[in-house]
Every structure is written in structure tokens, then in C-alpha cells.
């Protein structure tokens, strides 16, 4: 039987849209029993993403990819009885996750102050966009707007040109990773002291914490870092170069003189490599645009895999820029079981990404597909909370469990 690092811990997941559900998924992948709180009165928008062509809440690829290994209950938090049921569940749980705006959980009496009275050992993780205090604390955002607000988008674009932005919810994933680290630290503290605690991970601050270079450059030099493209101040060539095929590219990075000489040899030592403009790293960086034109002229004669094989053999970092189909069929990723088949009761067999860590003693795994709405109501309310079938039927009829 597979062992898990967080076996025996129970998580109540109020996460909605991205950051909270991603954190819940990480804890579920480590073996925690994660119970996602949902309601038909307001569906998690991940159940109706643009990729859900049929607009069926049980057939959303985004929801299925993020919520595997979880359970689902349907409770209307707007009804007092629903809040009472959730507090009873918190009594029997270890961790609570939420990523609403700061006013939401206090409004329902489900904030940390209230829940810690119900269960003093509870660990609650809040992932607000901007933070619970400060002039912007009430600002409501999504991943894309957060990246603009924290300044991350201002760095993404071709060198010296207009901002393009990241075009993906990077802040959600990053704050969830930091949140998982904080949860493990809080569990360690609780196991020593018996005390729970409140964890706040402001998503904007999580993103700023990994933007060290632009922050330090401004504080030390007064410079505002802008769009960089693939430019590196210490490596040249450094970038993505066109190859044979429709929109196929290879990433190449050269750090040392030995690597540069190896690259030149693979290219056949063309005359331009002897130009003084490319004599050392300093001059190559200064003349990187012209250098990139020469490199691109060579890479266009081969496929991205051919370039990788030629350069990797001589110790030069080079890898294809793979699209989704290429990643799915890549022999290396297949050999490492990066994508695993999972049987879902509505959609049948679907492939999901495997957990990205490999632990020798508690490896974990993907053992349950994303839940259907309210699929685990009976387990939670009958088995965990000891309610009778008659009680559950009444709550279902009155749409408390809905």
C-alpha cells in the first residue's frame, strides 16, 4: 500500500477558482483527506472554464486537473444551518483553506477567530490577493490583474518593447506553493506545542518575493527594469531560436568559453565566429542581437530535437520548446510517468499530471479523480458527523446541502 506524508490529516477546502484549490490539491497529493466545499447556488468557476466545451460542471478539464484526490460536499454557506455544519466539520479537521476577499469568511462567521474557538488546534490558511490589511485590502483580483499590480507583467515582453504580460495565473500557483510550505511548518509547530495558528499568504507579496533582481536593481541603482525578452546580462547566446517546422523553436544557453567553442565546432566554425565582436562573453553580450541572427540562420536548417542532440553531446545546454502534444508524447516524460491515466465516472479515462516530487519512503500518488458535485455528502455528514439519513434528507430538501 502506498504511504503518504500527510496521512491522517483532514483539510476543509473553501478554495475558489485557483490559488486555494491548487493548495488543496498539493496537500491532497501528499496524502491529506481534502474535502472541497462547494454549492450549486454558486459554482466554482473552474467547473465552467472556457475549455469546458459542453458547459457541464462534471466535465471541466481545468477542474479535473486541479482537484484530483479530493472529495466534494455541497453546502450553502448563506444559510445558518450550513455554517453550523461546516463548523462541526472543522472540529474534526486539521487545516482550513480559503482564498476569498478578506470580508467573506468573517461575514459567515468562518474566519480564524471564530473557527479557533470551535477547534483551538486548527490551522487556517488564507490566500487573499493583496492582504487583509492596508489601503488595498478590499481589492478583488484574478491572477492576470494580480500580476499587473505586483509588477511582474512589466518585465514580460520583447526587449525594450511594450509589455505583453505573462498571460497565465502565475500568482495562484506561486502562492499555493508557498502556502504548502507554511502549512507543513505549522503542522510541525502544532505537533510540538498542540497549538494551531493562522497563516496569511498575500498573493501579491508571494509574487514580489521572487522578483529579487528588479527590486535590488532599483534600490541600488535607481533603475526601473523593463521588458527583457530572452536577454541575459551574463550569457550569450541565450534565447529561443527558430527551427525546421511550423513554429518550432529550440532554447540555447551558453555560459562558458568552452561551451562557446563547442557550439562553434558543431556549427562548423563559420567565419563569422572569428569576428572580434564575438571574441568573449562581454562582446557577445554587447552584440547579442547580431549574434542571434547568426545562430538563427544555423538552427533553421534542423529540427529542434536535432539541435538538442547535437549540442547536448558537446555539453551545451539546449532543449526543444515543446508544445502540449510534444510534451505528452515525449519519450523521457513518458518514461517518468509525468502523465498518468485516471478513470473519471463521467468522462472516462483522462490523463492528468502526476505529482512532481518523488519521495523514497512516502511517495504518494494520484488515487482519486476530481469529485462530482456533492459526491461525498454521505461520507462527510453520515460517517464523519454522525447525522441520520432523515436529517440529511431534510437538509437536502431545504437546500442547505445544495
Coordinates of C-alpha atoms in Angstrom, one line a residue:
X1 CA 0.0 0.0 0.0
X2 CA 1.3 3.5 -0.9
X3 CA 2.2 5.6 2.1
X4 CA 1.7 9.4 2.2
X5 CA 3.5 12.2 4.1
X6 CA 0.2 13.7 5.3
X7 CA -1.7 10.6 6.0
X8 CA -4.3 11.1 8.8
X9 CA -4.7 14.9 8.3
X10 CA -8.0 16.4 7.2
X11 CA -8.4 19.6 5.2
X12 CA -11.6 21.7 4.7
X13 CA -11.0 23.4 1.3
X14 CA -13.1 26.5 0.8
X15 CA -10.8 27.5 -2.1
X16 CA -12.5 29.0 -5.1
X17 CA -11.1 29.4 -8.7
X18 CA -7.4 28.8 -8.4
X19 CA -4.9 29.6 -5.5
X20 CA -7.0 27.8 -2.8
X21 CA -7.9 24.8 -4.9
X22 CA -4.2 24.4 -6.0
X23 CA -3.0 24.5 -2.4
X24 CA -5.7 21.9 -1.5
X25 CA -4.5 19.8 -4.4
X26 CA -0.9 19.9 -3.2
X27 CA -2.0 18.7 0.3
X28 CA -4.2 16.0 -1.2
X29 CA -1.3 14.8 -3.3
X30 CA 0.7 14.5 -0.1
X31 CA -2.0 12.2 1.4
X32 CA -4.3 14.6 3.3
X33 CA -8.0 14.0 3.1
X34 CA -9.2 17.1 1.4
X35 CA -12.9 18.0 1.5
X36 CA -13.8 20.7 -1.0
X37 CA -16.8 22.8 0.0
X38 CA -19.0 23.7 -3.0
X39 CA -22.5 24.8 -3.7
X40 CA -24.8 24.7 -6.7
X41 CA -26.0 28.2 -5.7
X42 CA -22.7 29.5 -7.0
X43 CA -20.5 27.0 -8.8
X44 CA -16.7 27.2 -8.6
X45 CA -15.9 28.9 -11.9
X46 CA -13.3 26.2 -12.6
X47 CA -16.2 23.9 -13.3
X48 CA -17.2 26.1 -16.2
X49 CA -14.0 27.3 -17.7
X50 CA -13.6 28.1 -21.4
X51 CA -12.1 24.6 -22.0
X52 CA -15.4 23.1 -20.9
X53 CA -17.0 22.9 -24.3
X54 CA -20.2 21.2 -23.1
X55 CA -20.6 23.6 -20.1
X56 CA -21.2 20.5 -18.0
X57 CA -19.9 21.1 -14.4
X58 CA -18.7 17.5 -14.3
X59 CA -16.7 17.7 -17.5
X60 CA -14.3 20.6 -17.0
X61 CA -10.6 19.8 -17.8
X62 CA -9.3 22.6 -15.6
X63 CA -11.4 21.4 -12.6
X64 CA -10.4 17.8 -13.1
X65 CA -6.7 18.7 -13.3
X66 CA -6.6 20.8 -10.1
X67 CA -9.0 18.9 -7.9
X68 CA -7.9 15.2 -8.3
X69 CA -7.5 13.3 -5.0
X70 CA -10.2 15.5 -3.3
X71 CA -13.7 14.9 -2.0
X72 CA -16.7 17.3 -2.6
X73 CA -19.6 18.3 -0.4
X74 CA -22.3 20.8 -1.3
X75 CA -23.2 23.3 1.5
X76 CA -24.9 26.7 1.2
X77 CA -22.8 28.9 3.4
X78 CA -25.5 31.6 3.2
X79 CA -27.8 29.6 5.5
X80 CA -27.1 29.4 9.2
X81 CA -27.5 25.7 9.3
X82 CA -24.9 25.3 6.6
X83 CA -22.4 27.3 8.6
X84 CA -23.2 25.2 11.6
X85 CA -22.5 22.0 9.7
X86 CA -19.2 23.4 8.4
X87 CA -18.1 24.3 11.9
X88 CA -18.9 20.8 13.0
X89 CA -16.6 19.6 10.2
X90 CA -13.9 21.9 11.3
X91 CA -14.0 20.4 14.7
X92 CA -12.9 17.1 13.2
X93 CA -10.3 18.7 10.8
X94 CA -6.7 19.9 11.0
X95 CA -6.5 22.6 8.2
X96 CA -8.8 25.1 6.6
X97 CA -8.0 26.8 3.3
X98 CA -9.7 29.9 1.8
X99 CA -8.8 32.4 -0.8
X100 CA -11.8 34.8 -0.8
X101 CA -11.5 38.6 -0.4
X102 CA -10.9 39.5 3.3
X103 CA -14.6 40.3 4.1
X104 CA -16.1 36.9 3.0
X105 CA -15.2 34.5 5.8
X106 CA -15.9 36.9 8.7
X107 CA -19.3 37.6 7.1
X108 CA -20.3 33.9 7.5
X109 CA -18.6 33.5 10.9
X110 CA -16.0 31.2 9.4
X111 CA -12.9 33.4 10.0
X112 CA -10.0 32.1 12.0
X113 CA -11.1 33.8 15.2
X114 CA -14.4 32.0 15.1
X115 CA -13.1 28.6 13.9
X116 CA -10.3 28.6 16.5
X117 CA -13.0 28.7 19.2
X118 CA -14.5 25.6 17.7
X119 CA -11.2 23.9 17.3
X120 CA -8.1 25.5 19.0
X121 CA -5.8 23.2 17.1
X122 CA -7.0 24.3 13.7
X123 CA -4.5 25.7 11.2
X124 CA -6.1 28.1 8.8
X125 CA -4.5 29.3 5.5
X126 CA -5.8 32.4 3.9
X127 CA -4.6 33.5 0.4
X128 CA -6.0 36.9 -0.1
X129 CA -5.0 38.9 -3.3
X130 CA -3.4 41.9 -1.6
X131 CA -3.5 41.1 2.1
X132 CA -6.0 41.5 5.0
X133 CA -4.7 44.9 6.0
X134 CA -3.6 48.0 4.1
X135 CA -5.3 50.5 1.7
X136 CA -5.9 47.9 -1.0
X137 CA -7.0 45.1 1.3
X138 CA -10.5 45.1 -0.2
X139 CA -9.4 44.9 -3.8
X140 CA -10.8 41.9 -5.7
X141 CA -8.5 40.4 -8.4
X142 CA -7.8 37.4 -10.5
X143 CA -4.5 36.0 -11.5
X144 CA -4.0 38.2 -14.5
X145 CA -4.7 41.5 -12.7
X146 CA -2.6 40.5 -9.7
X147 CA 0.4 40.1 -12.0
X148 CA 0.0 43.6 -13.3
X149 CA -0.4 45.0 -9.8
X150 CA 2.7 43.4 -8.4
X151 CA 4.8 44.5 -11.3
X152 CA 5.5 41.1 -12.7
X153 CA 3.8 41.7 -16.1
X154 CA 6.0 44.8 -16.6
X155 CA 9.0 42.5 -17.1
X156 CA 7.5 40.3 -19.8
X157 CA 7.8 41.3 -23.4
X158 CA 10.4 41.6 -26.1
X159 CA 13.5 43.6 -25.1
X160 CA 12.7 47.3 -25.0
X161 CA 9.3 46.9 -26.4
X162 CA 5.8 47.1 -25.0
X163 CA 4.6 45.0 -22.1
X164 CA 3.0 41.7 -23.1
X165 CA 2.5 40.2 -19.7
X166 CA 2.6 36.5 -18.6
X167 CA -0.8 35.5 -19.9
X168 CA -1.3 33.0 -17.2
X169 CA -2.2 32.9 -13.5
X170 CA 1.3 32.6 -12.1
X171 CA 0.5 34.2 -8.8
X172 CA -2.0 31.5 -8.0
X173 CA 0.5 28.7 -8.4
X174 CA 3.3 30.5 -6.6
X175 CA 1.2 31.5 -3.5
X176 CA -0.1 27.9 -3.3
X177 CA 3.4 26.5 -3.2
X178 CA 4.4 29.0 -0.5
X179 CA 1.2 28.1 1.3
X180 CA 2.0 24.4 1.3
X181 CA 5.4 25.1 2.8
X182 CA 3.8 27.2 5.5
X183 CA 1.2 24.5 6.3
X184 CA 3.9 21.9 6.8
X185 CA 5.8 24.3 9.1
X186 CA 2.6 25.0 11.1
X187 CA 1.9 21.3 11.4
X188 CA 5.4 20.8 12.8
X189 CA 4.8 23.6 15.3
X190 CA 1.4 22.1 16.3
X191 CA 2.8 18.6 16.8
X192 CA 5.3 20.1 19.3
X193 CA 3.1 22.6 21.1
X194 CA -0.5 21.4 20.5
X195 CA -1.4 24.9 19.1
X196 CA -2.9 25.8 15.8
X197 CA -2.3 29.1 14.0
X198 CA -3.4 31.4 11.3
X199 CA -1.4 31.7 8.1
X200 CA -1.8 34.5 5.6
X201 CA -0.2 34.3 2.2
X202 CA -0.9 37.5 0.3
X203 CA -0.6 36.5 -3.4
X204 CA 0.8 39.8 -4.5
X205 CA 3.6 39.6 -1.9
X206 CA 4.3 36.0 -2.9
X207 CA 5.0 37.2 -6.4
X208 CA 7.1 40.1 -5.3
X209 CA 9.2 37.8 -3.2
X210 CA 10.6 36.1 -6.3
X211 CA 11.3 39.4 -8.2
X212 CA 14.6 39.9 -6.4
X213 CA 16.6 41.3 -9.3
X214 CA 14.3 44.2 -10.3
X215 CA 13.8 45.2 -6.6
X216 CA 17.5 45.2 -5.8
X217 CA 18.4 46.9 -9.1
X218 CA 16.0 49.8 -8.3
X219 CA 17.1 50.1 -4.7
X220 CA 20.8 50.0 -5.5
X221 CA 20.9 51.7 -8.9
X222 CA 17.7 53.6 -9.2
X223 CA 16.9 51.8 -12.5
X224 CA 13.4 50.5 -13.4
X225 CA 13.8 47.1 -15.1
X226 CA 11.5 46.8 -18.1
X227 CA 10.9 44.1 -20.7
X228 CA 13.9 41.9 -21.1
X229 CA 12.9 39.3 -23.8
X230 CA 15.3 36.4 -23.5
X231 CA 18.2 38.7 -22.8
X232 CA 20.8 37.6 -20.2
X233 CA 23.4 40.1 -19.0
X234 CA 25.9 37.2 -18.4
X235 CA 25.2 34.7 -21.1
X236 CA 25.2 34.9 -24.9
X237 CA 23.9 33.3 -27.0
X238 CA 20.9 33.0 -24.8
X239 CA 17.4 32.6 -26.2
X240 CA 14.9 30.6 -28.3
X241 CA 15.9 30.1 -31.9
X242 CA 13.7 29.1 -34.9
X243 CA 14.0 25.6 -36.3
X244 CA 12.5 23.5 -39.2
X245 CA 8.7 23.0 -39.0
X246 CA 5.8 25.2 -38.2
X247 CA 6.5 27.5 -35.2
X248 CA 9.2 25.1 -33.8
X249 CA 12.0 26.5 -31.6
X250 CA 15.0 25.4 -29.6
X251 CA 16.3 27.1 -26.4
X252 CA 20.1 27.5 -26.3
X253 CA 22.2 29.0 -23.4
X254 CA 26.0 29.3 -23.4
X255 CA 27.7 30.3 -20.2
X256 CA 31.5 29.5 -20.7
X257 CA 34.1 29.9 -23.3
X258 CA 34.4 26.1 -23.5
X259 CA 30.7 25.9 -24.3
X260 CA 31.0 28.7 -26.9
X261 CA 33.9 26.8 -28.7
X262 CA 31.9 23.6 -28.6
X263 CA 28.9 25.4 -30.2
X264 CA 31.1 26.9 -32.9
X265 CA 32.5 23.5 -33.7
X266 CA 29.1 21.9 -34.0
X267 CA 28.1 24.8 -36.4
X268 CA 31.2 24.0 -38.5
X269 CA 33.2 27.0 -37.3
X270 CA 31.7 29.5 -39.8
X271 CA 33.9 32.6 -40.5
X272 CA 31.7 35.0 -38.5
X273 CA 32.5 33.2 -35.3
X274 CA 36.1 34.6 -35.6
X275 CA 34.8 38.2 -35.6
X276 CA 36.1 40.3 -32.7
X277 CA 32.5 41.2 -31.9
X278 CA 32.1 37.6 -30.6
X279 CA 35.6 37.2 -29.1
X280 CA 34.5 36.8 -25.5
X281 CA 31.4 36.8 -23.4
X282 CA 31.4 40.6 -22.9
X283 CA 31.5 41.4 -26.6
X284 CA 29.0 38.6 -27.3
X285 CA 26.5 40.1 -24.8
X286 CA 27.1 43.6 -26.3
X287 CA 26.4 42.3 -29.8
X288 CA 23.8 39.7 -28.9
X289 CA 21.2 40.9 -31.5
X290 CA 23.6 40.3 -34.4
X291 CA 24.8 37.0 -32.7
X292 CA 21.2 35.8 -32.5
X293 CA 20.7 36.4 -36.2
X294 CA 23.7 34.2 -37.0
X295 CA 22.5 31.4 -34.6
X296 CA 19.0 31.5 -36.0
X297 CA 20.4 31.1 -39.6
X298 CA 22.0 27.9 -38.5
X299 CA 19.2 26.5 -36.3
X300 CA 16.6 26.9 -39.2
X301 CA 18.4 24.1 -41.0
X302 CA 17.5 21.5 -38.4
X303 CA 14.6 20.3 -36.2
X304 CA 14.5 21.3 -32.6
X305 CA 15.3 17.8 -31.5
X306 CA 18.3 17.6 -33.8
X307 CA 19.7 20.8 -32.4
X308 CA 19.3 19.5 -28.9
X309 CA 21.0 16.2 -29.6
X310 CA 24.0 17.8 -31.4
X311 CA 24.6 20.4 -28.6
X312 CA 23.9 18.2 -25.6
X313 CA 26.5 15.8 -26.9
X314 CA 29.2 18.5 -26.5
X315 CA 27.9 19.9 -23.2
X316 CA 25.9 22.9 -24.4
X317 CA 22.5 23.5 -22.8
X318 CA 19.9 23.1 -25.5
X319 CA 16.3 21.8 -25.4
X320 CA 13.3 21.9 -27.7
X321 CA 10.5 24.3 -26.9
X322 CA 7.7 21.7 -26.8
X323 CA 4.1 22.3 -27.4
X324 CA 1.4 20.3 -25.5
X325 CA 1.3 17.4 -27.9
X326 CA 5.1 17.1 -28.0
X327 CA 5.2 17.1 -24.2
X328 CA 2.6 14.4 -23.9
X329 CA 4.4 12.1 -26.4
X330 CA 8.0 12.9 -25.3
X331 CA 9.8 9.6 -24.5
X332 CA 11.5 11.0 -21.4
X333 CA 8.3 12.3 -19.8
X334 CA 6.5 9.1 -20.7
X335 CA 9.3 7.0 -19.1
X336 CA 9.0 9.0 -15.9
X337 CA 5.1 8.7 -15.8
X338 CA 4.6 12.5 -15.9
X339 CA 1.1 12.0 -17.2
X340 CA -1.0 9.2 -15.7
X341 CA -4.4 7.8 -16.8
X342 CA -7.2 8.3 -14.3
X343 CA -10.8 6.9 -14.6
X344 CA -13.5 9.5 -14.0
X345 CA -17.1 8.3 -13.6
X346 CA -18.4 10.9 -16.1
X347 CA -15.7 11.5 -18.6
X348 CA -14.0 8.1 -18.6
X349 CA -10.2 7.7 -18.8
X350 CA -8.4 11.0 -18.8
X351 CA -4.7 11.9 -18.3
X352 CA -3.6 14.1 -15.5
X353 CA -0.2 15.3 -14.5
X354 CA 1.5 13.2 -11.8
X355 CA 2.7 14.7 -8.6
X356 CA 6.0 16.5 -9.3
X357 CA 8.1 15.1 -6.4
X358 CA 9.4 11.6 -5.8
X359 CA 9.9 10.6 -2.1
X360 CA 11.5 7.3 -1.3
X361 CA 9.5 6.5 1.8
X362 CA 6.2 8.2 1.3
X363 CA 5.8 8.6 -2.5
X364 CA 2.1 9.2 -2.6
X365 CA 0.3 9.2 -5.9
X366 CA -2.9 10.1 -7.8
X367 CA -5.5 7.8 -6.3
X368 CA -8.9 9.6 -6.9
X369 CA -10.3 11.6 -9.8
X370 CA -11.7 15.1 -9.3
X371 CA -15.0 14.8 -7.4
X372 CA -18.5 15.2 -8.7
X373 CA -20.6 17.9 -7.0
X374 CA -21.6 16.7 -3.6
X375 CA -20.3 13.2 -4.2
X376 CA -19.1 12.8 -0.7
X377 CA -22.0 14.3 1.2
X378 CA -23.0 10.9 2.7
X379 CA -19.4 10.1 3.8
X380 CA -18.9 13.5 5.5
X381 CA -22.3 14.0 7.1
X382 CA -23.2 10.4 7.9
X383 CA -19.8 8.9 8.8
X384 CA -17.8 11.9 10.0
X385 CA -20.5 13.9 11.6
X386 CA -22.8 11.0 12.6
X387 CA -26.0 12.5 11.1
X388 CA -29.0 10.4 10.3
X389 CA -30.4 9.8 6.8
X390 CA -33.5 11.7 7.8
X391 CA -31.6 14.7 8.9
X392 CA -29.6 14.7 5.7
X393 CA -32.8 14.4 3.6
X394 CA -34.3 17.4 5.4
X395 CA -31.2 19.5 4.8
X396 CA -31.2 18.5 1.2
X397 CA -34.9 19.3 0.7
X398 CA -34.3 22.8 2.3
X399 CA -31.2 23.3 0.1
X400 CA -28.8 23.6 3.0
X401 CA -27.0 20.7 1.4
X402 CA -27.1 22.1 -2.2

